[in-house]
mmCIF file of C-alpha atoms and ligand atoms in Angstrom:
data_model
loop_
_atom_site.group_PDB
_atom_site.id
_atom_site.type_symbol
_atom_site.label_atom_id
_atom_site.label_comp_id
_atom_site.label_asym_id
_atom_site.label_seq_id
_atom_site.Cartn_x
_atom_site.Cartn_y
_atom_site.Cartn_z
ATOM 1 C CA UNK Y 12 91.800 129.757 99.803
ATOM 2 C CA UNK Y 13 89.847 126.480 100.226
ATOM 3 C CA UNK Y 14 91.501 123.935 102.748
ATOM 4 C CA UNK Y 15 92.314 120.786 101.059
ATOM 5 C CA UNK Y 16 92.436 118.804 104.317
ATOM 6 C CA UNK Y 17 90.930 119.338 107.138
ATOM 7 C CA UNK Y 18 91.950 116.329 110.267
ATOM 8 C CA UNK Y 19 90.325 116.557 113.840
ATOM 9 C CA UNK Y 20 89.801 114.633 116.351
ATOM 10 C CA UNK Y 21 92.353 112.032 115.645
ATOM 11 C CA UNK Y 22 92.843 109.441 117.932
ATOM 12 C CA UNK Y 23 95.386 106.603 117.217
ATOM 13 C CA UNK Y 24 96.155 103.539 119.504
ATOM 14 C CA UNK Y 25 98.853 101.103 118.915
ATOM 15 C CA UNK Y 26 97.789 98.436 122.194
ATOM 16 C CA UNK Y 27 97.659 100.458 125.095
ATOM 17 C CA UNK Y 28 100.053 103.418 123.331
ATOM 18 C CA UNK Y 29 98.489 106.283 122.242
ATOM 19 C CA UNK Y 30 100.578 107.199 119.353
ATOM 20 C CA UNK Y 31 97.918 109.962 118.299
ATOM 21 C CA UNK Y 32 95.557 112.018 120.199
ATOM 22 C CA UNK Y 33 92.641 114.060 119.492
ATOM 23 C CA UNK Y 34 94.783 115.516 116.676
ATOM 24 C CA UNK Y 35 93.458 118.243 114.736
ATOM 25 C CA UNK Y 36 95.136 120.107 111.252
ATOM 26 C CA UNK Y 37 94.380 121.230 108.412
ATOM 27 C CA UNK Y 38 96.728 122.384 104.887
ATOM 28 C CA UNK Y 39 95.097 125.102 102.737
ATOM 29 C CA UNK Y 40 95.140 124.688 98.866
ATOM 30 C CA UNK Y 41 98.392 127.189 97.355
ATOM 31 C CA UNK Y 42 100.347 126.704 100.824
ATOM 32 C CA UNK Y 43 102.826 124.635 102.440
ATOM 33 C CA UNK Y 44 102.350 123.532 105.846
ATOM 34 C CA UNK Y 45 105.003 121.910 107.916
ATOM 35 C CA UNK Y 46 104.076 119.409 110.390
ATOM 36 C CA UNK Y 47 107.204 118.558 112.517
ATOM 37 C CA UNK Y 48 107.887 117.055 116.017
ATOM 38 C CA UNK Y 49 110.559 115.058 118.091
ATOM 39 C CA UNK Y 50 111.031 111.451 116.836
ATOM 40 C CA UNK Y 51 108.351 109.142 117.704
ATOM 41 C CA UNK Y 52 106.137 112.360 117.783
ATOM 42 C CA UNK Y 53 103.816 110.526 115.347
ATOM 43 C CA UNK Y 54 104.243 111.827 112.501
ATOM 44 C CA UNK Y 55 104.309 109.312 110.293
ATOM 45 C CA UNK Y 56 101.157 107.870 111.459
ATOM 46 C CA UNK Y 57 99.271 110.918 111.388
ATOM 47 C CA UNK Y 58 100.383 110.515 107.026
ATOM 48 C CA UNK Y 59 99.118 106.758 107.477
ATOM 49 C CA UNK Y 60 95.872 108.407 108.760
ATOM 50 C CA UNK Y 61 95.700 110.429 106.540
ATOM 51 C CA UNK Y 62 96.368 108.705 103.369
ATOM 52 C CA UNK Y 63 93.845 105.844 104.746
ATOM 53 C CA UNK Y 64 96.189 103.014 105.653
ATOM 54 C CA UNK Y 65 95.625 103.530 109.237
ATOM 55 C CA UNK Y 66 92.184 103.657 110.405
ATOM 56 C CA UNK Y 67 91.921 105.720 113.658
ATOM 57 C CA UNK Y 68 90.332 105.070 116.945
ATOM 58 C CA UNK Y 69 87.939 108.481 116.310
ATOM 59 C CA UNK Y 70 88.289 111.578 114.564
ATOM 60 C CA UNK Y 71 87.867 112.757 111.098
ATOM 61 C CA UNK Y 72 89.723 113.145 107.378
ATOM 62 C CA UNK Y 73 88.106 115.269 105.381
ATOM 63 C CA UNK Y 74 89.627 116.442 101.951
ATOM 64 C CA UNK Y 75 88.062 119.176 99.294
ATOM 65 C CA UNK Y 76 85.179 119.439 101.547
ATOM 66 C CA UNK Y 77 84.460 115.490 101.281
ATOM 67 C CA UNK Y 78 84.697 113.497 104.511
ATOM 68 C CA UNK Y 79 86.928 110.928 103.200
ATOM 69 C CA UNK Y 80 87.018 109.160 106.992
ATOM 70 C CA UNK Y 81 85.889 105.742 105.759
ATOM 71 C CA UNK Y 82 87.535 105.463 102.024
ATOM 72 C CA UNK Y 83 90.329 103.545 101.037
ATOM 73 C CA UNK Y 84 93.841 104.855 100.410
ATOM 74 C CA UNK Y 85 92.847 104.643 96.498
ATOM 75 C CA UNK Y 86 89.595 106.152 96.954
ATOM 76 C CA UNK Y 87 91.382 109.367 98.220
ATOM 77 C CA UNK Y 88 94.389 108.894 95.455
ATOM 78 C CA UNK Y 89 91.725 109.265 93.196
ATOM 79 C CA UNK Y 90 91.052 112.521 94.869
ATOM 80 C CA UNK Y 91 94.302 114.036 94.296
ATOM 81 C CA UNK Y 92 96.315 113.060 97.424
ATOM 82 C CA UNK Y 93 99.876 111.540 96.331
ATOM 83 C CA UNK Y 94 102.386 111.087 99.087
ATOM 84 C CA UNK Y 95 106.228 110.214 99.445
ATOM 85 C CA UNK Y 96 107.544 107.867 102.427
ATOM 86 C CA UNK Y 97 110.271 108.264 104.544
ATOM 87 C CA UNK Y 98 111.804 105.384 103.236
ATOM 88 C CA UNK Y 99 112.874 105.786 99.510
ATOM 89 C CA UNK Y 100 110.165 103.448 97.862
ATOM 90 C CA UNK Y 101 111.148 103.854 94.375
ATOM 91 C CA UNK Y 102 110.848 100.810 92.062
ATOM 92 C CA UNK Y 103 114.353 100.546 92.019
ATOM 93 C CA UNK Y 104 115.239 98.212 88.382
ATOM 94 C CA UNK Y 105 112.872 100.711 86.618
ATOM 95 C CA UNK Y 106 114.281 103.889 85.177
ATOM 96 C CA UNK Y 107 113.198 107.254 86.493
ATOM 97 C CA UNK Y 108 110.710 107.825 83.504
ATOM 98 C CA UNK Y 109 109.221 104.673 84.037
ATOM 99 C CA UNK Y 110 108.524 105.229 87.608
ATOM 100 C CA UNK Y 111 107.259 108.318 86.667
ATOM 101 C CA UNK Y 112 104.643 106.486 83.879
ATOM 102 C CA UNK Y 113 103.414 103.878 86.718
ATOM 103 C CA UNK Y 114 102.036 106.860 88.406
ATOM 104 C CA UNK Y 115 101.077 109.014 85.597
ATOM 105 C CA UNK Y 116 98.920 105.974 84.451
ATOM 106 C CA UNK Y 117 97.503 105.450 87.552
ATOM 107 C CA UNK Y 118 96.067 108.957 87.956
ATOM 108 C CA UNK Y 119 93.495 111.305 86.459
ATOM 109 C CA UNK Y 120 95.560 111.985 83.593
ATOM 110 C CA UNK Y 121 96.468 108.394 82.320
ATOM 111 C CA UNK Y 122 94.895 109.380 78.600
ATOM 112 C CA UNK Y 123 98.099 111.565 78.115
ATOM 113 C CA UNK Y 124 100.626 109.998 80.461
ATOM 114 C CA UNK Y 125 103.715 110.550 78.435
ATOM 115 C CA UNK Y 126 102.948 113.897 77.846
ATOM 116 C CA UNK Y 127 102.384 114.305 81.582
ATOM 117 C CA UNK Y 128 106.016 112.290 82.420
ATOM 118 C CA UNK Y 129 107.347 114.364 79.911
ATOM 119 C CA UNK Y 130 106.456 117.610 80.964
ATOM 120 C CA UNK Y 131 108.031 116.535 84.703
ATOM 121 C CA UNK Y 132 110.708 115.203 83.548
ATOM 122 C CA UNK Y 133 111.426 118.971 81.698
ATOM 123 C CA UNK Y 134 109.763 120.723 84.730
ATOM 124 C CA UNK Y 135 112.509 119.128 87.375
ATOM 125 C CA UNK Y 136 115.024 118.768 84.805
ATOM 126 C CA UNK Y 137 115.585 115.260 85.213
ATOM 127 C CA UNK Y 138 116.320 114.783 81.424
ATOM 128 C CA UNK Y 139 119.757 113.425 81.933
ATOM 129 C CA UNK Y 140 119.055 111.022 84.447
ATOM 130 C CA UNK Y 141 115.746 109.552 83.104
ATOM 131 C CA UNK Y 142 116.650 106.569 81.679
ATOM 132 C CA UNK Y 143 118.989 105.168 84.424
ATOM 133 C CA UNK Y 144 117.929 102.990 86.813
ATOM 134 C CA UNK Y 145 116.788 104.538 90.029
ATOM 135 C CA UNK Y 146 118.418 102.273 92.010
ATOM 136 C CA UNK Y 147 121.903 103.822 90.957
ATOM 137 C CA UNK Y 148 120.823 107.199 91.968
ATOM 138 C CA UNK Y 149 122.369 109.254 94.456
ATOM 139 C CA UNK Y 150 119.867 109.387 97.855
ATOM 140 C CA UNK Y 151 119.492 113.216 97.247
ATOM 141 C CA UNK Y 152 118.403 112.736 93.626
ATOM 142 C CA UNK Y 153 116.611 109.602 94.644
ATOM 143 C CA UNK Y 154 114.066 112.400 96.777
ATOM 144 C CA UNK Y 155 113.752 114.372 93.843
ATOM 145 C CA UNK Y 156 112.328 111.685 91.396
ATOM 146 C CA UNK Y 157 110.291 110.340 94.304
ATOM 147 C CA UNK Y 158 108.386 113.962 94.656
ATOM 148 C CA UNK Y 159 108.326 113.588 90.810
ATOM 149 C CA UNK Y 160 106.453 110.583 90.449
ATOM 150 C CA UNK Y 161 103.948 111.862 93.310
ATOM 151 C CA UNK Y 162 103.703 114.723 91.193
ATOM 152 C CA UNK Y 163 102.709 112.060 88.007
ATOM 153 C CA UNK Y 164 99.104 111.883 89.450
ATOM 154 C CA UNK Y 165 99.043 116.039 89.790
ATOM 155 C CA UNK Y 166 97.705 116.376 93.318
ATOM 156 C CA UNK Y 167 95.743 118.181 94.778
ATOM 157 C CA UNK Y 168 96.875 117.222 98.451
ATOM 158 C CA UNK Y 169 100.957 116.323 98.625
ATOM 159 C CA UNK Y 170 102.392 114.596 101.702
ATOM 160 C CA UNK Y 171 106.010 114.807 101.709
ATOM 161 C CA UNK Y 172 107.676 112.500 104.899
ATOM 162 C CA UNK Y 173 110.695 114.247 105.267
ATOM 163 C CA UNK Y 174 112.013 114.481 101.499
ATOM 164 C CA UNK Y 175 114.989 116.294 101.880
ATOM 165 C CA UNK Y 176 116.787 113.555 103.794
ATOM 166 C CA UNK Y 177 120.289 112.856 101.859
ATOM 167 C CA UNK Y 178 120.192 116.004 99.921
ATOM 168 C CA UNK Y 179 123.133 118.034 100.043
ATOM 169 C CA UNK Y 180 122.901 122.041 100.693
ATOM 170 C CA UNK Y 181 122.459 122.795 96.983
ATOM 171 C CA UNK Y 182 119.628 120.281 96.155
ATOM 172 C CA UNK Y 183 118.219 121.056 99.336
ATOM 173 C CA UNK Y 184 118.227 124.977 97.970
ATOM 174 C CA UNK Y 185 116.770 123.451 94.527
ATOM 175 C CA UNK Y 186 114.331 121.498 96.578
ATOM 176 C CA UNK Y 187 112.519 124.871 98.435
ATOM 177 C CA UNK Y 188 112.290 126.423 94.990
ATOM 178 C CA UNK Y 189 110.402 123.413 93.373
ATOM 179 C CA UNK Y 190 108.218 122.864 96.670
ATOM 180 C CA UNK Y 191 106.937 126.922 96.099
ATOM 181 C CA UNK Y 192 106.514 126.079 92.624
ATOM 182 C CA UNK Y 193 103.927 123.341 93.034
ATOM 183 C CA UNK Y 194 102.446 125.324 95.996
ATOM 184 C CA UNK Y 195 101.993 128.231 93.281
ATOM 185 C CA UNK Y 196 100.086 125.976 90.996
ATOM 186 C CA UNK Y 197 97.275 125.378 93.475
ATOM 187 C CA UNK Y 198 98.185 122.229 95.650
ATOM 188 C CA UNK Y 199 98.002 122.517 99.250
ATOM 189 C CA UNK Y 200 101.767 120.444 100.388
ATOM 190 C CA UNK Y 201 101.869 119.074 103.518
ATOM 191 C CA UNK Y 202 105.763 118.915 104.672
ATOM 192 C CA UNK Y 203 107.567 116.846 107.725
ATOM 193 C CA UNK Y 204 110.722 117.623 107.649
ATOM 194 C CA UNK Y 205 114.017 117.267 110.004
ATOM 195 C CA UNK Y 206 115.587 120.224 108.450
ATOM 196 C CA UNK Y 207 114.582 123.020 110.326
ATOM 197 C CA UNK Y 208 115.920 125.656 108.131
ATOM 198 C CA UNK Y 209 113.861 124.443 105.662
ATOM 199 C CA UNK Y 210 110.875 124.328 107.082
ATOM 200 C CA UNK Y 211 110.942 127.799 108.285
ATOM 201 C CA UNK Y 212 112.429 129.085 104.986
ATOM 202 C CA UNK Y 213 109.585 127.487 103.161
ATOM 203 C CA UNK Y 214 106.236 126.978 105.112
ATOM 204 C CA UNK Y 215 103.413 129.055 105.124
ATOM 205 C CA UNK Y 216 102.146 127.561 108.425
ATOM 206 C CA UNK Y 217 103.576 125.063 110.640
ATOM 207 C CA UNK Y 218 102.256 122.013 113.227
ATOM 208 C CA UNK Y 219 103.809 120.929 115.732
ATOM 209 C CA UNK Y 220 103.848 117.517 117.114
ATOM 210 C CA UNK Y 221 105.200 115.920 120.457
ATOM 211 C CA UNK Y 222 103.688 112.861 122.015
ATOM 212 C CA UNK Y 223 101.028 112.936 119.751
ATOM 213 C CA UNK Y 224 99.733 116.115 120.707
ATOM 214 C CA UNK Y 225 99.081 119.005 118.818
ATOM 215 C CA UNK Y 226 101.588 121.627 120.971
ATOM 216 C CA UNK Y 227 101.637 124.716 118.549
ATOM 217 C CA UNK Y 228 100.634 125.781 115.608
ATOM 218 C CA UNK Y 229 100.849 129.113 113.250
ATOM 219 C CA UNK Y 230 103.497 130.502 111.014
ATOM 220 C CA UNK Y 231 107.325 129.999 111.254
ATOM 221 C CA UNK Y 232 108.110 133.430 113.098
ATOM 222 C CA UNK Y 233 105.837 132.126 116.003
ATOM 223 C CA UNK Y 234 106.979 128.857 115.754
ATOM 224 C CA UNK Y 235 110.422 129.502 116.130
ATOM 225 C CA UNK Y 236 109.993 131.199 119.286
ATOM 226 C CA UNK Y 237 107.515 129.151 121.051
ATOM 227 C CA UNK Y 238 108.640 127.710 124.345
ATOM 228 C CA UNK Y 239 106.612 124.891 124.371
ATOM 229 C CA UNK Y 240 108.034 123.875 121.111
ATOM 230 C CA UNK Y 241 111.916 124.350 122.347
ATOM 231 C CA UNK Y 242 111.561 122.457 125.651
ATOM 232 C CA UNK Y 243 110.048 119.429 123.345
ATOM 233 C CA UNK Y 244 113.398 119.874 121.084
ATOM 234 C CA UNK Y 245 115.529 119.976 123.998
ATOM 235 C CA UNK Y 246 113.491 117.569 125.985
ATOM 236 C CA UNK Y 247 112.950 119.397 129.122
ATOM 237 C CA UNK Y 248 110.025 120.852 130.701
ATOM 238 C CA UNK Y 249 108.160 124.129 129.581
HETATM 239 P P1 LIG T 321 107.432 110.060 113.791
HETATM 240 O O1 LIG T 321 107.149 109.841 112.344
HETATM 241 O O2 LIG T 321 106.986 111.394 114.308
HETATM 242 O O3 LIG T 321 108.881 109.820 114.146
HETATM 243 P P2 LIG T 321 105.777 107.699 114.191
HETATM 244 O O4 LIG T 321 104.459 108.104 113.665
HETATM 245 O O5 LIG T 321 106.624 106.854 113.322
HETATM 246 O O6 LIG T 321 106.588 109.001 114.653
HETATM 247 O O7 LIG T 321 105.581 106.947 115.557
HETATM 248 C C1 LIG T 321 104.756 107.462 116.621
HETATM 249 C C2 LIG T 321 104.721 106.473 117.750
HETATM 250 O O8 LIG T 321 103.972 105.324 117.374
HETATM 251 C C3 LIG T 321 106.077 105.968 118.214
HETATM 252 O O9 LIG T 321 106.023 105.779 119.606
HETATM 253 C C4 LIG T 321 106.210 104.666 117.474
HETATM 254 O O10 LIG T 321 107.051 103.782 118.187
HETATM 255 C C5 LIG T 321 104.771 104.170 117.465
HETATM 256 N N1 LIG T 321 104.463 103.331 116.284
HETATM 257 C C6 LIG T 321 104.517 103.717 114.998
HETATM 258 N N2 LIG T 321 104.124 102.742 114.171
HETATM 259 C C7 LIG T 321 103.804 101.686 114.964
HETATM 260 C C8 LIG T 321 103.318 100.361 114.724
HETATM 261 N N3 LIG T 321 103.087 99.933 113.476
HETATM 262 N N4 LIG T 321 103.102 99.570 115.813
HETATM 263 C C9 LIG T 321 103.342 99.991 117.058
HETATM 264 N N5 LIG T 321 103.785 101.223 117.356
HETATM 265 C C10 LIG T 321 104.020 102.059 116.334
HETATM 266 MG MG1 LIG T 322 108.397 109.432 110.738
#
């Protein structure tokens, strides 16, 4: 399978903090990887990177086989890469199909946007919610129509900052299901996420982050047992 983004090299610098460093990843198209890490690991700004609303020290973003380094965070929307923030960022007076339709007309597919909306709205089964407000949504459904709306602009590249935050055990069990499902359509996902069984239940290959190093990396099995990777949990020494 063709890898949908490839990172290396990346270097990050917030004044004399390196928040990244010479980090290098990459997410294969039909796979979910999992990129966790300690808070503070950096994370987040390894999505800003890669999204293009942080511009690194050095390094390189390259997506489909394009070096997308020096675009714009629209420039690489238009590429397929849709992403979700850790902070809920829906527009809260709209309803859920409108939030969904601001995307959808934003992407590749704008010609048939309602069609698209529709078909997610069905997909996800959102149908009874979708004209509420998302603002009077529970958190856990709240993560569900965010994921939805990235999913308006069908990506080829997702970047999901920990989505199943406020979902209870049973949405959470929903939420693995519909992550393999987009996976199976072709999209390569990449997934930080605190919820541990999650990750392992779901991720084809997983990164680990401390410091803003790269510590391990491979699939969940090896993960799981790698030292390195407890003592930064625990926050002791290897
Ligand atoms: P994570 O998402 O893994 O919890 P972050 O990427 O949010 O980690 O943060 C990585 C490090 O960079 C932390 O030390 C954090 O304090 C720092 N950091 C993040 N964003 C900024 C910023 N805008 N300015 C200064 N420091 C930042
Ligand atoms: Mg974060």
């Amino acid at each position: 399978m063709p890898l949908q983004l490839e990172v290396s090299g990346v270097t990050v610098a917030f004044g004399g903090h390196r928040a990244l460093e010479d980090v290098a990843l990459s997410a294969e198209a039909g796979k979910i990887t999992g990129l966790i890490g300690p808070n503070g690991a950096g994370k987040s700004t390894l999505f800003d990177v890669v999204t293009g609303l942080r511009k690194p020290v050095s390094g390189t973003v390259v997506m489909d086989g394009h070096d997308v380094t020096k675009e714009g965070p629209s420039k690489r929307a238009r590429r397929g890469l849709a992403r979700t923030f850790q902070r809920l960022e829906l527009f809260g007076r709209l309803s859920v199909r409108d939030n969904l339709l601001v995307a959808a007309e934003l992407g590749p597919h704008r010609r048939n946007a309602a069609q698209v909306v529709d078909e997610i709205i069905d997909r996800l089964d959102l149908g009874d919610i979708a004209d509420e407000s998302s603002d009077e949504l529970p958190t856990g459904i709240g993560r569900l129509v965010e994921v939805a709306r990235a999913l308006a602009v069908k990506p080829s590249l997702l970047l999901l900052d920990e989505p199943a935050a406020g979902q209870d055990p049973e949405e959470t069990e929903r939420f693995a299901l519909l992550l393999r499902s987009i996976a199976d359509r072709g999209a390569a996902i990449l997934l930080v996420e605190h919820d541990m069984e999650l990750v392992m239940e779901v991720c084809d290959q997983v990164f680990v982050l401390d410091l803003g190093k790269i510590i391990a990396s491979g699939p969940p099995d090896v993960i799981r047992k790698d030292e390195k990777v407890l003592a930064a949990y625990l926050g002791t020494e290897a």
